[in-house]
mmCIF file with all atom_site columns, C-alpha atoms in Angstrom:
data_model
loop_
_atom_site.group_PDB
_atom_site.id
_atom_site.type_symbol
_atom_site.label_atom_id
_atom_site.label_alt_id
_atom_site.label_comp_id
_atom_site.label_asym_id
_atom_site.label_entity_id
_atom_site.label_seq_id
_atom_site.pdbx_PDB_ins_code
_atom_site.Cartn_x
_atom_site.Cartn_y
_atom_site.Cartn_z
_atom_site.occupancy
_atom_site.B_iso_or_equiv
_atom_site.pdbx_formal_charge
_atom_site.auth_seq_id
_atom_site.auth_comp_id
_atom_site.auth_asym_id
_atom_site.auth_atom_id
_atom_site.pdbx_PDB_model_num
ATOM 1   C CA . UNK W 1 1   ? 0.735   68.012 27.364 1.00 64.00 ? 1   UNK W CA 1
ATOM 2   C CA . UNK W 1 2   ? 2.529   69.362 30.390 1.00 70.00 ? 2   UNK W CA 1
ATOM 3   C CA . UNK W 1 3   ? 1.167   67.325 33.295 1.00 77.00 ? 3   UNK W CA 1
ATOM 4   C CA . UNK W 1 4   ? 4.589   66.509 34.770 1.00 73.00 ? 4   UNK W CA 1
ATOM 5   C CA . UNK W 1 5   ? 6.350   69.000 37.021 1.00 73.00 ? 5   UNK W CA 1
ATOM 6   C CA . UNK W 1 6   ? 9.893   68.026 35.904 1.00 73.00 ? 6   UNK W CA 1
ATOM 7   C CA . UNK W 1 7   ? 11.790  66.448 32.969 1.00 82.00 ? 7   UNK W CA 1
ATOM 8   C CA . UNK W 1 8   ? 9.941   63.650 31.175 1.00 80.00 ? 8   UNK W CA 1
ATOM 9   C CA . UNK W 1 9   ? 12.248  60.662 30.625 1.00 88.00 ? 9   UNK W CA 1
ATOM 10  C CA . UNK W 1 10  ? 10.184  58.255 28.501 1.00 92.00 ? 10  UNK W CA 1
ATOM 11  C CA . UNK W 1 11  ? 6.775   57.671 26.950 1.00 94.00 ? 11  UNK W CA 1
ATOM 12  C CA . UNK W 1 12  ? 5.114   54.622 25.411 1.00 95.00 ? 12  UNK W CA 1
ATOM 13  C CA . UNK W 1 13  ? 1.806   53.760 23.732 1.00 96.00 ? 13  UNK W CA 1
ATOM 14  C CA . UNK W 1 14  ? -0.571  51.142 25.079 1.00 96.00 ? 14  UNK W CA 1
ATOM 15  C CA . UNK W 1 15  ? -0.579  48.237 22.569 1.00 95.00 ? 15  UNK W CA 1
ATOM 16  C CA . UNK W 1 16  ? -4.362  47.848 22.477 1.00 93.00 ? 16  UNK W CA 1
ATOM 17  C CA . UNK W 1 17  ? -5.874  51.282 23.148 1.00 92.00 ? 17  UNK W CA 1
ATOM 18  C CA . UNK W 1 18  ? -5.173  54.972 22.543 1.00 93.00 ? 18  UNK W CA 1
ATOM 19  C CA . UNK W 1 19  ? -3.497  55.496 25.917 1.00 94.00 ? 19  UNK W CA 1
ATOM 20  C CA . UNK W 1 20  ? -0.068  57.074 26.325 1.00 95.00 ? 20  UNK W CA 1
ATOM 21  C CA . UNK W 1 21  ? 2.067   56.523 29.444 1.00 96.00 ? 21  UNK W CA 1
ATOM 22  C CA . UNK W 1 22  ? 4.916   58.841 30.442 1.00 95.00 ? 22  UNK W CA 1
ATOM 23  C CA . UNK W 1 23  ? 7.386   58.959 33.328 1.00 94.00 ? 23  UNK W CA 1
ATOM 24  C CA . UNK W 1 24  ? 9.450   61.710 34.865 1.00 94.00 ? 24  UNK W CA 1
ATOM 25  C CA . UNK W 1 25  ? 11.985  63.140 37.290 1.00 91.00 ? 25  UNK W CA 1
ATOM 26  C CA . UNK W 1 26  ? 8.907   64.033 39.364 1.00 92.00 ? 26  UNK W CA 1
ATOM 27  C CA . UNK W 1 27  ? 8.761   60.350 40.509 1.00 93.00 ? 27  UNK W CA 1
ATOM 28  C CA . UNK W 1 28  ? 5.417   59.700 38.771 1.00 93.00 ? 28  UNK W CA 1
ATOM 29  C CA . UNK W 1 29  ? 3.874   57.863 35.841 1.00 96.00 ? 29  UNK W CA 1
ATOM 30  C CA . UNK W 1 30  ? 1.061   59.644 34.010 1.00 94.00 ? 30  UNK W CA 1
ATOM 31  C CA . UNK W 1 31  ? -1.552  58.168 31.685 1.00 95.00 ? 31  UNK W CA 1
ATOM 32  C CA . UNK W 1 32  ? -3.130  60.232 28.905 1.00 92.00 ? 32  UNK W CA 1
ATOM 33  C CA . UNK W 1 33  ? -6.099  59.752 26.580 1.00 92.00 ? 33  UNK W CA 1
ATOM 34  C CA . UNK W 1 34  ? -7.783  61.836 23.912 1.00 88.00 ? 34  UNK W CA 1
ATOM 35  C CA . UNK W 1 35  ? -10.975 63.624 24.885 1.00 85.00 ? 35  UNK W CA 1
ATOM 36  C CA . UNK W 1 36  ? -12.806 65.917 22.453 1.00 81.00 ? 36  UNK W CA 1
ATOM 37  C CA . UNK W 1 37  ? -9.807  66.706 20.227 1.00 82.00 ? 37  UNK W CA 1
ATOM 38  C CA . UNK W 1 38  ? -7.399  67.187 23.145 1.00 87.00 ? 38  UNK W CA 1
ATOM 39  C CA . UNK W 1 39  ? -5.204  64.875 25.196 1.00 90.00 ? 39  UNK W CA 1
ATOM 40  C CA . UNK W 1 40  ? -5.736  64.868 28.969 1.00 89.00 ? 40  UNK W CA 1
ATOM 41  C CA . UNK W 1 41  ? -4.060  63.178 31.902 1.00 92.00 ? 41  UNK W CA 1
ATOM 42  C CA . UNK W 1 42  ? -6.566  60.778 33.455 1.00 91.00 ? 42  UNK W CA 1
ATOM 43  C CA . UNK W 1 43  ? -4.314  59.014 35.973 1.00 92.00 ? 43  UNK W CA 1
ATOM 44  C CA . UNK W 1 44  ? -1.162  59.727 37.982 1.00 94.00 ? 44  UNK W CA 1
ATOM 45  C CA . UNK W 1 45  ? 0.602   56.666 39.394 1.00 96.00 ? 45  UNK W CA 1
ATOM 46  C CA . UNK W 1 46  ? 2.609   57.429 42.513 1.00 95.00 ? 46  UNK W CA 1
ATOM 47  C CA . UNK W 1 47  ? 4.682   54.909 44.439 1.00 94.00 ? 47  UNK W CA 1
ATOM 48  C CA . UNK W 1 48  ? 8.307   55.407 43.387 1.00 94.00 ? 48  UNK W CA 1
ATOM 49  C CA . UNK W 1 49  ? 10.656  57.370 45.640 1.00 94.00 ? 49  UNK W CA 1
ATOM 50  C CA . UNK W 1 50  ? 12.825  58.810 42.870 1.00 95.00 ? 50  UNK W CA 1
ATOM 51  C CA . UNK W 1 51  ? 13.020  59.432 39.112 1.00 94.00 ? 51  UNK W CA 1
ATOM 52  C CA . UNK W 1 52  ? 11.054  57.013 36.943 1.00 96.00 ? 52  UNK W CA 1
ATOM 53  C CA . UNK W 1 53  ? 13.238  56.276 33.910 1.00 96.00 ? 53  UNK W CA 1
ATOM 54  C CA . UNK W 1 54  ? 11.150  53.838 31.875 1.00 96.00 ? 54  UNK W CA 1
ATOM 55  C CA . UNK W 1 55  ? 7.639   52.481 31.466 1.00 98.00 ? 55  UNK W CA 1
ATOM 56  C CA . UNK W 1 56  ? 6.355   49.575 29.367 1.00 97.00 ? 56  UNK W CA 1
ATOM 57  C CA . UNK W 1 57  ? 3.018   47.823 28.922 1.00 97.00 ? 57  UNK W CA 1
ATOM 58  C CA . UNK W 1 58  ? 2.464   44.080 28.821 1.00 96.00 ? 58  UNK W CA 1
ATOM 59  C CA . UNK W 1 59  ? 1.188   42.588 25.543 1.00 95.00 ? 59  UNK W CA 1
ATOM 60  C CA . UNK W 1 60  ? -2.492  43.179 26.410 1.00 94.00 ? 60  UNK W CA 1
ATOM 61  C CA . UNK W 1 61  ? -2.032  46.703 27.758 1.00 94.00 ? 61  UNK W CA 1
ATOM 62  C CA . UNK W 1 62  ? -3.770  46.020 31.089 1.00 94.00 ? 62  UNK W CA 1
ATOM 63  C CA . UNK W 1 63  ? -0.535  46.010 33.081 1.00 96.00 ? 63  UNK W CA 1
ATOM 64  C CA . UNK W 1 64  ? 2.304   48.502 33.149 1.00 97.00 ? 64  UNK W CA 1
ATOM 65  C CA . UNK W 1 65  ? 5.828   48.198 34.530 1.00 97.00 ? 65  UNK W CA 1
ATOM 66  C CA . UNK W 1 66  ? 7.870   51.179 35.712 1.00 98.00 ? 66  UNK W CA 1
ATOM 67  C CA . UNK W 1 67  ? 11.622  51.324 36.427 1.00 97.00 ? 67  UNK W CA 1
ATOM 68  C CA . UNK W 1 68  ? 13.171  53.854 38.758 1.00 97.00 ? 68  UNK W CA 1
ATOM 69  C CA . UNK W 1 69  ? 16.200  55.502 40.283 1.00 96.00 ? 69  UNK W CA 1
ATOM 70  C CA . UNK W 1 70  ? 14.961  54.016 43.585 1.00 96.00 ? 70  UNK W CA 1
ATOM 71  C CA . UNK W 1 71  ? 16.320  50.617 42.371 1.00 97.00 ? 71  UNK W CA 1
ATOM 72  C CA . UNK W 1 72  ? 12.862  49.069 41.981 1.00 97.00 ? 72  UNK W CA 1
ATOM 73  C CA . UNK W 1 73  ? 10.502  47.945 39.249 1.00 98.00 ? 73  UNK W CA 1
ATOM 74  C CA . UNK W 1 74  ? 6.790   48.284 39.949 1.00 97.00 ? 74  UNK W CA 1
ATOM 75  C CA . UNK W 1 75  ? 3.964   46.387 38.288 1.00 97.00 ? 75  UNK W CA 1
ATOM 76  C CA . UNK W 1 76  ? 0.677   48.266 37.898 1.00 97.00 ? 76  UNK W CA 1
ATOM 77  C CA . UNK W 1 77  ? -2.633  46.478 37.216 1.00 96.00 ? 77  UNK W CA 1
ATOM 78  C CA . UNK W 1 78  ? -5.611  48.144 35.545 1.00 95.00 ? 78  UNK W CA 1
ATOM 79  C CA . UNK W 1 79  ? -9.029  47.567 37.122 1.00 95.00 ? 79  UNK W CA 1
ATOM 80  C CA . UNK W 1 80  ? -11.876 48.395 34.754 1.00 92.00 ? 80  UNK W CA 1
ATOM 81  C CA . UNK W 1 81  ? -15.309 49.687 35.864 1.00 92.00 ? 81  UNK W CA 1
ATOM 82  C CA . UNK W 1 82  ? -17.374 46.870 37.383 1.00 91.00 ? 82  UNK W CA 1
ATOM 83  C CA . UNK W 1 83  ? -14.289 44.774 38.189 1.00 92.00 ? 83  UNK W CA 1
ATOM 84  C CA . UNK W 1 84  ? -14.907 41.648 40.290 1.00 92.00 ? 84  UNK W CA 1
ATOM 85  C CA . UNK W 1 85  ? -12.338 42.765 42.881 1.00 92.00 ? 85  UNK W CA 1
ATOM 86  C CA . UNK W 1 86  ? -14.519 45.738 43.856 1.00 91.00 ? 86  UNK W CA 1
ATOM 87  C CA . UNK W 1 87  ? -11.784 48.312 43.164 1.00 91.00 ? 87  UNK W CA 1
ATOM 88  C CA . UNK W 1 88  ? -13.511 51.714 42.793 1.00 91.00 ? 88  UNK W CA 1
ATOM 89  C CA . UNK W 1 89  ? -13.236 53.493 39.443 1.00 90.00 ? 89  UNK W CA 1
ATOM 90  C CA . UNK W 1 90  ? -14.301 56.933 38.219 1.00 83.00 ? 90  UNK W CA 1
ATOM 91  C CA . UNK W 1 91  ? -16.423 57.199 35.081 1.00 81.00 ? 91  UNK W CA 1
ATOM 92  C CA . UNK W 1 92  ? -15.357 54.949 32.221 1.00 82.00 ? 92  UNK W CA 1
ATOM 93  C CA . UNK W 1 93  ? -11.661 55.009 33.131 1.00 82.00 ? 93  UNK W CA 1
ATOM 94  C CA . UNK W 1 94  ? -9.966  52.137 34.835 1.00 87.00 ? 94  UNK W CA 1
ATOM 95  C CA . UNK W 1 95  ? -8.057  52.506 38.077 1.00 94.00 ? 95  UNK W CA 1
ATOM 96  C CA . UNK W 1 96  ? -4.371  51.541 38.092 1.00 95.00 ? 96  UNK W CA 1
ATOM 97  C CA . UNK W 1 97  ? -2.916  50.020 41.288 1.00 96.00 ? 97  UNK W CA 1
ATOM 98  C CA . UNK W 1 98  ? 0.603   48.931 42.135 1.00 97.00 ? 98  UNK W CA 1
ATOM 99  C CA . UNK W 1 99  ? 0.302   45.173 42.717 1.00 96.00 ? 99  UNK W CA 1
ATOM 100 C CA . UNK W 1 100 ? 3.980   44.162 42.921 1.00 96.00 ? 100 UNK W CA 1
ATOM 101 C CA . UNK W 1 101 ? 7.373   45.737 43.616 1.00 97.00 ? 101 UNK W CA 1
ATOM 102 C CA . UNK W 1 102 ? 10.578  44.058 42.497 1.00 97.00 ? 102 UNK W CA 1
ATOM 103 C CA . UNK W 1 103 ? 13.154  45.227 45.031 1.00 96.00 ? 103 UNK W CA 1
ATOM 104 C CA . UNK W 1 104 ? 16.476  43.945 46.328 1.00 95.00 ? 104 UNK W CA 1
ATOM 105 C CA . UNK W 1 105 ? 17.674  42.799 42.891 1.00 95.00 ? 105 UNK W CA 1
ATOM 106 C CA . UNK W 1 106 ? 19.286  45.994 41.568 1.00 95.00 ? 106 UNK W CA 1
ATOM 107 C CA . UNK W 1 107 ? 22.228  47.800 43.181 1.00 93.00 ? 107 UNK W CA 1
ATOM 108 C CA . UNK W 1 108 ? 21.809  51.068 41.288 1.00 96.00 ? 108 UNK W CA 1
ATOM 109 C CA . UNK W 1 109 ? 19.199  52.877 39.192 1.00 96.00 ? 109 UNK W CA 1
ATOM 110 C CA . UNK W 1 110 ? 17.056  50.754 36.872 1.00 97.00 ? 110 UNK W CA 1
ATOM 111 C CA . UNK W 1 111 ? 17.281  52.665 33.590 1.00 96.00 ? 111 UNK W CA 1
ATOM 112 C CA . UNK W 1 112 ? 15.642  50.231 31.201 1.00 95.00 ? 112 UNK W CA 1
ATOM 113 C CA . UNK W 1 113 ? 13.207  47.358 30.897 1.00 96.00 ? 113 UNK W CA 1
ATOM 114 C CA . UNK W 1 114 ? 11.084  45.559 28.354 1.00 97.00 ? 114 UNK W CA 1
ATOM 115 C CA . UNK W 1 115 ? 8.193   43.138 28.669 1.00 96.00 ? 115 UNK W CA 1
ATOM 116 C CA . UNK W 1 116 ? 8.284   40.353 26.084 1.00 96.00 ? 116 UNK W CA 1
ATOM 117 C CA . UNK W 1 117 ? 4.995   40.033 24.177 1.00 94.00 ? 117 UNK W CA 1
ATOM 118 C CA . UNK W 1 118 ? 5.919   36.432 23.303 1.00 95.00 ? 118 UNK W CA 1
ATOM 119 C CA . UNK W 1 119 ? 6.916   34.979 26.686 1.00 95.00 ? 119 UNK W CA 1
ATOM 120 C CA . UNK W 1 120 ? 5.828   37.533 29.302 1.00 94.00 ? 120 UNK W CA 1
ATOM 121 C CA . UNK W 1 121 ? 9.401   37.756 30.607 1.00 96.00 ? 121 UNK W CA 1
ATOM 122 C CA . UNK W 1 122 ? 10.567  41.106 31.928 1.00 97.00 ? 122 UNK W CA 1
ATOM 123 C CA . UNK W 1 123 ? 14.169  42.203 31.291 1.00 97.00 ? 123 UNK W CA 1
ATOM 124 C CA . UNK W 1 124 ? 15.878  45.089 33.093 1.00 97.00 ? 124 UNK W CA 1
ATOM 125 C CA . UNK W 1 125 ? 19.016  47.123 32.412 1.00 96.00 ? 125 UNK W CA 1
ATOM 126 C CA . UNK W 1 126 ? 20.698  48.876 35.279 1.00 96.00 ? 126 UNK W CA 1
ATOM 127 C CA . UNK W 1 127 ? 23.312  51.382 36.381 1.00 95.00 ? 127 UNK W CA 1
ATOM 128 C CA . UNK W 1 128 ? 25.226  48.462 37.932 1.00 95.00 ? 128 UNK W CA 1
ATOM 129 C CA . UNK W 1 129 ? 26.061  47.339 34.338 1.00 94.00 ? 129 UNK W CA 1
ATOM 130 C CA . UNK W 1 130 ? 23.878  44.205 34.685 1.00 95.00 ? 130 UNK W CA 1
ATOM 131 C CA . UNK W 1 131 ? 20.995  42.749 32.718 1.00 96.00 ? 131 UNK W CA 1
ATOM 132 C CA . UNK W 1 132 ? 18.409  40.696 34.619 1.00 96.00 ? 132 UNK W CA 1
ATOM 133 C CA . UNK W 1 133 ? 15.483  38.595 33.385 1.00 96.00 ? 133 UNK W CA 1
ATOM 134 C CA . UNK W 1 134 ? 12.385  37.923 35.495 1.00 96.00 ? 134 UNK W CA 1
ATOM 135 C CA . UNK W 1 135 ? 9.566   35.403 35.033 1.00 95.00 ? 135 UNK W CA 1
ATOM 136 C CA . UNK W 1 136 ? 6.112   35.792 36.549 1.00 94.00 ? 136 UNK W CA 1
ATOM 137 C CA . UNK W 1 137 ? 5.121   33.131 39.061 1.00 91.00 ? 137 UNK W CA 1
ATOM 138 C CA . UNK W 1 138 ? 1.555   32.160 39.950 1.00 79.00 ? 138 UNK W CA 1
ATOM 139 C CA . UNK W 1 139 ? -1.686  33.077 38.227 1.00 81.00 ? 139 UNK W CA 1
ATOM 140 C CA . UNK W 1 140 ? -3.121  35.790 40.498 1.00 87.00 ? 140 UNK W CA 1
ATOM 141 C CA . UNK W 1 141 ? -2.959  39.064 38.555 1.00 85.00 ? 141 UNK W CA 1
ATOM 142 C CA . UNK W 1 142 ? -3.846  40.953 41.759 1.00 90.00 ? 142 UNK W CA 1
ATOM 143 C CA . UNK W 1 143 ? -0.797  39.650 43.645 1.00 91.00 ? 143 UNK W CA 1
ATOM 144 C CA . UNK W 1 144 ? 1.790   38.628 41.056 1.00 93.00 ? 144 UNK W CA 1
ATOM 145 C CA . UNK W 1 145 ? 5.271   37.580 42.027 1.00 93.00 ? 145 UNK W CA 1
ATOM 146 C CA . UNK W 1 146 ? 8.326   37.487 39.807 1.00 95.00 ? 146 UNK W CA 1
ATOM 147 C CA . UNK W 1 147 ? 11.434  35.338 40.103 1.00 94.00 ? 147 UNK W CA 1
ATOM 148 C CA . UNK W 1 148 ? 14.882  36.206 38.807 1.00 95.00 ? 148 UNK W CA 1
ATOM 149 C CA . UNK W 1 149 ? 15.738  33.611 36.155 1.00 94.00 ? 149 UNK W CA 1
ATOM 150 C CA . UNK W 1 150 ? 18.931  34.987 34.601 1.00 93.00 ? 150 UNK W CA 1
ATOM 151 C CA . UNK W 1 151 ? 21.583  37.617 35.274 1.00 92.00 ? 151 UNK W CA 1
ATOM 152 C CA . UNK W 1 152 ? 24.450  38.854 33.162 1.00 92.00 ? 152 UNK W CA 1
ATOM 153 C CA . UNK W 1 153 ? 26.849  40.576 35.544 1.00 90.00 ? 153 UNK W CA 1
ATOM 154 C CA . UNK W 1 154 ? 29.089  43.130 33.863 1.00 91.00 ? 154 UNK W CA 1
ATOM 155 C CA . UNK W 1 155 ? 26.945  42.786 30.732 1.00 91.00 ? 155 UNK W CA 1
ATOM 156 C CA . UNK W 1 156 ? 28.419  46.127 29.704 1.00 94.00 ? 156 UNK W CA 1
ATOM 157 C CA . UNK W 1 157 ? 31.351  48.247 30.855 1.00 93.00 ? 157 UNK W CA 1
ATOM 158 C CA . UNK W 1 158 ? 29.023  51.074 31.965 1.00 94.00 ? 158 UNK W CA 1
ATOM 159 C CA . UNK W 1 159 ? 25.314  51.810 32.603 1.00 95.00 ? 159 UNK W CA 1
ATOM 160 C CA . UNK W 1 160 ? 22.832  49.741 30.586 1.00 96.00 ? 160 UNK W CA 1
ATOM 161 C CA . UNK W 1 161 ? 20.532  52.355 29.007 1.00 95.00 ? 161 UNK W CA 1
ATOM 162 C CA . UNK W 1 162 ? 18.112  50.210 27.024 1.00 95.00 ? 162 UNK W CA 1
ATOM 163 C CA . UNK W 1 163 ? 17.052  46.573 26.693 1.00 97.00 ? 163 UNK W CA 1
ATOM 164 C CA . UNK W 1 164 ? 14.622  45.185 24.144 1.00 97.00 ? 164 UNK W CA 1
ATOM 165 C CA . UNK W 1 165 ? 13.165  41.754 23.374 1.00 97.00 ? 165 UNK W CA 1
ATOM 166 C CA . UNK W 1 166 ? 12.980  40.746 19.731 1.00 96.00 ? 166 UNK W CA 1
ATOM 167 C CA . UNK W 1 167 ? 9.273   40.853 18.724 1.00 94.00 ? 167 UNK W CA 1
ATOM 168 C CA . UNK W 1 168 ? 9.384   37.566 16.769 1.00 96.00 ? 168 UNK W CA 1
ATOM 169 C CA . UNK W 1 169 ? 12.237  35.472 18.272 1.00 95.00 ? 169 UNK W CA 1
ATOM 170 C CA . UNK W 1 170 ? 11.344  34.605 21.897 1.00 93.00 ? 170 UNK W CA 1
ATOM 171 C CA . UNK W 1 171 ? 14.844  34.243 23.376 1.00 94.00 ? 171 UNK W CA 1
ATOM 172 C CA . UNK W 1 172 ? 16.671  37.063 21.583 1.00 96.00 ? 172 UNK W CA 1
ATOM 173 C CA . UNK W 1 173 ? 17.216  40.433 23.227 1.00 96.00 ? 173 UNK W CA 1
ATOM 174 C CA . UNK W 1 174 ? 19.365  43.495 22.634 1.00 97.00 ? 174 UNK W CA 1
ATOM 175 C CA . UNK W 1 175 ? 21.020  45.943 25.010 1.00 97.00 ? 175 UNK W CA 1
ATOM 176 C CA . UNK W 1 176 ? 22.943  49.191 24.688 1.00 97.00 ? 176 UNK W CA 1
ATOM 177 C CA . UNK W 1 177 ? 25.151  51.089 27.077 1.00 95.00 ? 177 UNK W CA 1
ATOM 178 C CA . UNK W 1 178 ? 27.136  54.196 27.940 1.00 94.00 ? 178 UNK W CA 1
ATOM 179 C CA . UNK W 1 179 ? 30.154  52.091 26.917 1.00 95.00 ? 179 UNK W CA 1
ATOM 180 C CA . UNK W 1 180 ? 29.231  52.740 23.266 1.00 95.00 ? 180 UNK W CA 1
ATOM 181 C CA . UNK W 1 181 ? 28.182  49.178 22.426 1.00 96.00 ? 181 UNK W CA 1
ATOM 182 C CA . UNK W 1 182 ? 25.024  47.369 21.358 1.00 96.00 ? 182 UNK W CA 1
ATOM 183 C CA . UNK W 1 183 ? 24.938  43.681 22.291 1.00 96.00 ? 183 UNK W CA 1
ATOM 184 C CA . UNK W 1 184 ? 22.665  40.806 21.279 1.00 96.00 ? 184 UNK W CA 1
ATOM 185 C CA . UNK W 1 185 ? 21.857  38.088 23.824 1.00 95.00 ? 185 UNK W CA 1
ATOM 186 C CA . UNK W 1 186 ? 20.384  34.587 23.666 1.00 92.00 ? 186 UNK W CA 1
ATOM 187 C CA . UNK W 1 187 ? 18.339  33.960 26.800 1.00 90.00 ? 187 UNK W CA 1
ATOM 188 C CA . UNK W 1 188 ? 18.391  30.657 28.648 1.00 78.00 ? 188 UNK W CA 1
ATOM 189 C CA . UNK W 1 189 ? 17.475  29.917 32.261 1.00 68.00 ? 189 UNK W CA 1
ATOM 190 C CA . UNK W 1 190 ? 20.236  31.106 34.632 1.00 57.00 ? 190 UNK W CA 1
ATOM 191 C CA . UNK W 1 191 ? 22.449  32.754 32.024 1.00 61.00 ? 191 UNK W CA 1
ATOM 192 C CA . UNK W 1 192 ? 22.638  35.211 29.173 1.00 62.00 ? 192 UNK W CA 1
#
């Protein structure tokens, strides 16, 4: 599959369907599915202004988060055919729309993020050496908002390259960095 025009930085499987998401230096996220023994790109998500470093799905696979060099995280919502919002779709594929942008929180590139399947919290790792945890506010999936609930400043001595929630312990997460370390964190409101 060569749908991107530049280096591909990350790819991830949808947790509930055979959909693959990828992101690239070309500032886009692409979604792929298998059609008649071949994989095809069925959607290109464009909204970032620079390299997209990481993508991750929520636990149900109907939302996707993307992290970028433009210092933002974007939340994309899938609208299936016949959706009650009246969002147009083509064929049997859903349409993905950016419904929220987390901006103003990160001072450098957002290299990493993970969406907890247990709590719905979103954690980010950044080029400013910080780890941040966000919680979704409100119940409207079409206009979600997220609040910053915890920050670890100088979590590492250099860029944070990856963050990951433990899949069975809700408040445990791991991070790794250019500083050569892997760290484990216990989350609590306001601090790591």
